[in-house]
Amino acid sequence: MSSYKIALLPGDGIGPETMAATELVLEQIAMEFSDLDFETISYRAGAENYRDTGVTLPDAVLEGCLAADAVLLSAIGLPDVRQPDGTEVQPTMMVGLRRAMGLHSAVRPVKLYPGAPCVLQNTGPGIDFVIIRENLEGLFASFGGGGMVGDDVATDTLIVTRKGTSKVAEYAFQLARRRSGRPTDGKQVVTCVDKANVFRSMAFFRKVVNDTSKSFPDIEHNAVYVDAMSLYMVQNPWDFDVLVMENQFGDILSDLGAGLVGGLGLGPSAEIGDNHALFQPSHGTAPQIAGKNVANPLATILSAAMMLDWLGERHNDDSCLAAAAAIETAVAEVLAAQVVRTPDLGGVSSTTEVAEAVAAAITKTPVTDVSP
């Protein structure tokens, strides 16, 4: 029996609804995989908590996250809940969590499932690549800092270190080894996305990625400028496998990637560190539909699958790996059927109905290798 302690952060807006849907799926997984046990502990944090208590991330919640085997977060932040300086609370909480947990690599799969809407007329041999975003440095290193000179000048500093870049590059190559390669030819390739022709910091980022590649001679690697990559992702996304990039570039291109494969409602993500990991959907809290039971829960459900995959790899737990694959296979089956789907995907189903459909599919769907 493998037992894992999972910290749940339901958050704000549609967050509690998509989290409840995901818990339903995890309960089904626990029934199907009798040698797995999940101890889930739900914590209150985010904008609503800030409105009520003046604290976004209580110390006890952070301690609970650090003590857990993994953290599953739904969505946090509300546009009408602001800090004294006028900013939303979401960036403060997320940057605080990332720094405290040492989450150096943000992982965003971009995968087109059969039956999911796609804005491209031609999908070629398929879309299945991963964006890996350095998560603690880059332009986001200036969060809470920066400089102002009166009302005339504002500055933020982009930071690239060898240590931080090496960590995210190493994770990118390790992930490429686990994947089945790019859809065109099956080659495992890591692509560094940068602006090395203009900025010293980006040239250094590319150099460190190249240095890291020497430890992975079995994995191909190349580099593409970020502006060109924004074009290639739309023209021929099937040519890519694993993309690694600076924080801000990853923040932008990962949303573009989600837009290619059905939107943020199908966009899971993981934030990985040496000792901790956090998993969350890419979308926001969507307060305009909160409480209506119409939010798409699949991004959160797929994030839970990524969580189980990470736990399985970390603990050499085949049952956990199989459970992760079972969730993604079930999601793919529900999407391919094109019967049960939420309004963002053109359907009329509720959040709960989608979760129930995924749970039902888990009981009958054969498990295949669907690593991120």
XYZ file of C-alpha atoms in Angstrom:
372
model
C 0.000 0.000 0.000
C 1.333 3.440 -1.017
C -0.010 6.391 0.933
C 0.374 10.003 -0.145
C -0.537 13.180 1.679
C -1.984 15.752 -0.734
C -2.529 19.392 0.228
C -5.566 20.819 -1.573
C -5.950 24.567 -2.185
C -9.448 25.058 -3.715
C -8.960 28.834 -3.896
C -11.464 31.284 -5.337
C -14.143 31.663 -8.013
C -14.594 28.411 -9.911
C -11.701 26.891 -7.991
C -13.774 25.031 -5.372
C -16.013 23.584 -8.113
C -13.184 22.229 -10.271
C -11.437 20.937 -7.144
C -14.573 19.065 -6.026
C -14.813 17.542 -9.501
C -11.180 16.448 -9.321
C -11.660 14.936 -5.881
C -14.474 12.842 -7.353
C -12.059 11.488 -9.960
C -9.354 10.814 -7.359
C -11.879 8.907 -5.265
C -12.588 6.693 -8.283
C -8.862 6.165 -8.779
C -8.527 5.053 -5.150
C -11.302 2.511 -5.752
C -9.694 1.158 -8.925
C -6.156 1.065 -7.522
C -6.608 -0.570 -4.136
C -2.897 -0.298 -3.303
C -3.032 3.508 -3.450
C -4.244 5.692 -0.599
C -4.597 9.468 -0.709
C -4.871 11.544 2.436
C -6.200 14.897 1.254
C -6.155 17.968 3.467
C -7.962 21.080 2.236
C -6.620 24.523 3.155
C -8.115 27.973 2.752
C -5.932 30.512 0.997
C -6.295 33.134 -1.709
C -8.377 36.231 -2.355
C -11.423 35.301 -0.285
C -9.164 34.506 2.646
C -7.396 37.838 2.172
C -10.730 39.678 2.130
C -11.764 38.012 5.375
C -8.471 37.936 7.282
C -6.006 40.227 5.504
C -3.730 37.233 4.792
C -3.427 35.499 1.424
C -1.245 32.555 2.411
C -1.383 31.817 6.159
C 1.775 30.394 7.711
C -0.062 27.218 8.710
C -1.130 26.667 5.099
C 2.424 27.081 3.838
C 3.637 24.641 6.471
C 0.972 22.180 5.347
C 2.084 22.510 1.732
C 5.720 21.931 2.648
C 4.804 18.875 4.735
C 2.654 17.285 1.991
C 3.874 14.866 -0.658
C 2.332 17.145 -3.309
C 0.109 20.213 -3.587
C -2.947 20.449 -5.839
C -4.145 24.020 -6.334
C -7.263 24.977 -8.268
C -7.396 28.718 -8.991
C -6.856 31.817 -6.874
C -7.483 35.533 -7.157
C -10.465 37.838 -7.637
C -10.343 41.097 -9.612
C -12.159 43.064 -6.913
C -9.870 41.928 -4.086
C -6.807 44.151 -4.092
C -3.822 44.855 -1.904
C -3.151 48.408 -0.664
C -0.927 49.092 -3.686
C -3.793 48.216 -6.049
C -2.414 44.865 -7.246
C -4.253 41.556 -7.068
C -3.301 39.025 -4.413
C -2.718 36.109 -6.788
C 0.856 37.002 -7.871
C 1.944 37.569 -4.278
C 0.665 34.181 -3.165
C 2.020 32.249 -6.132
C 5.465 33.821 -6.081
C 5.599 33.210 -2.332
C 4.668 29.546 -2.762
C 7.142 29.026 -5.585
C 10.016 30.548 -3.669
C 9.215 28.743 -0.416
C 8.865 25.384 -2.176
C 11.805 25.940 -4.543
C 9.732 25.231 -7.660
C 12.258 25.894 -10.412
C 10.472 24.380 -13.437
C 6.929 25.128 -14.634
C 5.630 22.449 -16.997
C 2.817 23.154 -19.480
C 1.784 20.283 -21.777
C 0.314 21.386 -25.121
C -1.574 18.345 -26.390
C -4.439 18.141 -28.854
C -6.834 15.351 -27.873
C -9.180 13.886 -30.494
C -12.523 15.651 -30.156
C -11.065 18.808 -28.616
C -11.595 22.019 -30.622
C -8.595 23.379 -32.504
C -8.211 26.789 -34.144
C -5.900 25.370 -36.811
C -7.377 24.020 -40.046
C -4.454 21.648 -40.465
C -3.251 19.707 -37.418
C -0.661 17.684 -39.342
C 0.483 14.529 -37.538
C -0.840 15.911 -34.244
C 0.110 18.420 -31.560
C 1.937 17.103 -28.515
C 4.743 19.182 -27.026
C 5.650 20.576 -23.615
C 6.655 24.098 -22.627
C 9.014 24.243 -19.660
C 9.331 27.661 -18.109
C 12.069 28.647 -15.680
C 9.966 29.499 -12.658
C 11.978 31.555 -10.165
C 14.178 33.930 -12.153
C 13.972 35.782 -15.445
C 11.872 38.916 -15.501
C 9.762 37.598 -12.604
C 12.786 37.896 -10.335
C 11.860 41.586 -10.112
C 8.471 40.810 -8.558
C 8.084 43.015 -5.505
C 11.165 44.963 -6.530
C 11.901 47.051 -9.577
C 12.564 50.748 -9.460
C 10.604 53.960 -9.894
C 11.843 57.516 -10.402
C 8.877 59.748 -9.732
C 6.272 59.369 -12.450
C 8.810 59.272 -15.276
C 10.889 56.091 -15.097
C 10.173 52.486 -14.132
C 12.590 49.554 -14.311
C 12.559 45.819 -13.740
C 15.606 43.581 -13.949
C 15.796 40.249 -15.769
C 17.924 37.749 -13.846
C 19.498 34.608 -15.320
C 21.795 32.447 -13.187
C 23.729 29.329 -14.105
C 22.224 27.445 -11.168
C 18.609 28.303 -12.013
C 19.002 27.726 -15.745
C 20.848 24.444 -15.197
C 17.994 23.132 -13.065
C 15.294 23.901 -15.619
C 17.448 22.680 -18.517
C 18.222 19.414 -16.756
C 14.539 18.864 -16.062
C 13.750 19.526 -19.731
C 16.217 16.887 -20.923
C 15.030 14.391 -18.315
C 11.433 14.878 -19.427
C 12.408 14.475 -23.078
C 13.853 11.067 -22.214
C 10.466 9.970 -20.862
C 8.450 11.187 -23.828
C 7.860 9.496 -27.161
C 9.322 12.400 -29.131
C 7.848 14.895 -31.576
C 4.862 13.784 -33.658
C 6.657 14.171 -37.002
C 9.397 11.580 -36.536
C 9.494 10.432 -32.894
C 12.814 12.174 -32.222
C 13.343 13.360 -28.650
C 14.364 17.000 -28.944
C 14.855 19.851 -26.468
C 14.519 23.311 -28.019
C 15.887 26.353 -26.217
C 13.657 29.381 -26.853
C 15.390 32.701 -26.278
C 16.423 36.064 -27.705
C 20.133 35.318 -27.738
C 20.768 37.529 -30.760
C 19.964 40.663 -28.742
C 20.371 40.146 -24.991
C 23.424 38.960 -23.079
C 21.164 37.332 -20.506
C 19.507 35.265 -23.224
C 22.838 34.340 -24.831
C 23.930 33.124 -21.398
C 20.664 31.174 -20.973
C 21.331 29.430 -24.306
C 24.946 28.709 -23.319
C 23.886 27.047 -20.058
C 21.275 24.942 -21.879
C 23.962 23.879 -24.364
C 26.327 23.029 -21.508
C 23.603 20.922 -19.875
C 22.936 19.074 -23.124
C 26.385 17.469 -22.926
C 25.109 15.255 -20.118
C 22.287 14.023 -22.385
C 23.980 12.902 -25.621
C 20.980 10.735 -26.493
C 18.653 13.766 -26.731
C 18.825 16.162 -29.675
C 18.816 19.866 -28.918
C 18.508 23.092 -30.870
C 17.515 26.720 -30.342
C 14.871 29.081 -31.762
C 14.337 32.803 -31.166
C 11.152 33.501 -29.233
C 9.541 35.659 -31.926
C 10.108 32.933 -34.512
C 8.750 30.317 -32.115
C 5.470 32.230 -31.784
C 5.154 31.812 -35.566
C 6.229 28.163 -35.680
C 3.830 27.181 -32.901
C 0.967 28.284 -35.133
C 2.357 27.100 -38.479
C 3.880 23.734 -37.544
C 3.474 22.894 -33.837
C 4.004 19.182 -34.560
C 7.714 19.857 -35.149
C 8.410 20.273 -31.429
C 8.856 18.033 -28.410
C 10.157 19.899 -25.333
C 10.663 23.679 -25.282
C 12.647 25.313 -22.459
C 12.705 29.063 -21.890
C 12.955 32.035 -19.540
C 10.108 32.818 -17.152
C 8.329 35.630 -19.012
C 8.671 34.015 -22.429
C 7.155 30.847 -20.987
C 4.313 32.785 -19.407
C 3.328 34.138 -22.820
C 3.943 31.153 -25.091
C 2.213 28.679 -22.783
C -1.071 30.574 -23.175
C -0.581 30.596 -26.941
C -0.067 26.858 -26.759
C -3.275 26.379 -24.771
C -5.136 28.390 -27.388
C -4.090 25.879 -30.052
C -5.543 22.845 -28.297
C -8.920 23.871 -26.904
C -8.210 26.696 -24.481
C -7.155 27.061 -20.874
C -9.942 24.732 -19.748
C -7.808 21.899 -21.147
C -4.492 23.301 -19.910
C -2.925 21.501 -16.940
C 0.387 22.482 -15.411
C 2.997 21.412 -12.894
C 5.600 23.349 -10.953
C 8.526 21.140 -10.015
C 11.302 21.582 -7.480
C 14.030 19.386 -6.057
C 11.911 18.332 -3.067
C 8.395 19.671 -3.676
C 5.865 20.008 -6.485
C 2.634 21.902 -7.065
C -0.003 21.168 -9.696
C -2.701 23.499 -10.986
C -4.819 24.333 -14.032
C -3.591 27.126 -16.273
C -6.868 29.046 -16.139
C -8.003 31.702 -13.692
C -10.915 31.910 -11.274
C -13.587 33.065 -13.791
C -15.767 34.734 -11.115
C -18.451 35.507 -13.721
C -19.415 31.819 -13.847
C -18.525 30.842 -10.278
C -21.261 28.885 -8.506
C -23.041 27.930 -11.743
C -21.484 24.458 -12.057
C -20.509 25.068 -15.696
C -16.727 25.482 -15.400
C -14.534 23.025 -17.277
C -12.817 20.780 -14.685
C -10.567 18.931 -17.137
C -7.511 21.168 -16.651
C -7.605 20.513 -12.909
C -8.265 16.796 -13.447
C -5.333 16.568 -15.878
C -3.173 18.464 -13.375
C -4.024 15.759 -10.837
C -2.881 13.178 -13.394
C 0.428 15.046 -13.691
C 0.653 14.997 -9.895
C 0.255 11.214 -9.783
C 2.797 10.816 -12.582
C 5.326 12.903 -10.633
C 4.682 10.968 -7.438
C 5.076 7.712 -9.343
C 8.410 8.775 -10.817
C 9.671 10.188 -7.521
C 8.760 7.101 -5.487
C 9.237 4.466 -8.201
C 5.558 3.603 -7.775
C 4.157 1.743 -10.779
C 0.590 1.902 -9.439
C 0.786 5.668 -9.199
C 2.126 5.887 -12.744
C -0.678 3.642 -13.964
C -3.263 5.734 -12.108
C -1.944 8.886 -13.802
C -2.209 7.211 -17.198
C -5.733 5.986 -16.376
C -6.929 9.535 -15.696
C -5.515 10.963 -18.905
C -6.807 8.050 -20.962
C -10.283 8.554 -19.463
C -10.189 12.294 -20.202
C -9.178 11.538 -23.783
C -12.075 9.095 -24.106
C -14.612 11.637 -22.825
C -13.311 14.306 -25.212
C -13.297 11.937 -28.177
C -16.929 10.948 -27.541
C -17.976 14.631 -27.854
C -21.078 13.999 -25.761
C -20.301 15.300 -22.266
C -18.610 18.704 -22.484
C -18.889 22.063 -20.765
C -20.005 25.284 -22.520
C -16.427 26.455 -23.228
C -16.090 23.397 -25.487
C -19.452 23.953 -27.149
C -21.506 21.676 -24.906
C -24.156 22.033 -22.224
C -22.839 19.649 -19.556
C -22.131 20.674 -15.981
C -18.831 20.549 -14.140
C -20.116 17.615 -12.124
C -21.339 15.708 -15.171
C -17.926 15.956 -16.827
C -16.203 14.686 -13.683
C -18.665 11.814 -13.425
C -18.043 10.905 -17.065
C -14.283 10.820 -16.500
C -14.720 8.720 -13.355
C -16.963 6.297 -15.242
C -14.418 6.023 -18.070
C -11.675 5.132 -15.592
C -13.500 1.938 -14.694
C -13.491 0.589 -18.241
C -10.655 2.274 -20.126
C -7.469 0.229 -20.706
C -4.394 2.042 -19.458
C -1.712 3.085 -21.950
C 1.489 5.051 -21.566
C 0.463 8.720 -21.772
C 3.335 10.399 -19.951
C 3.372 14.198 -20.319
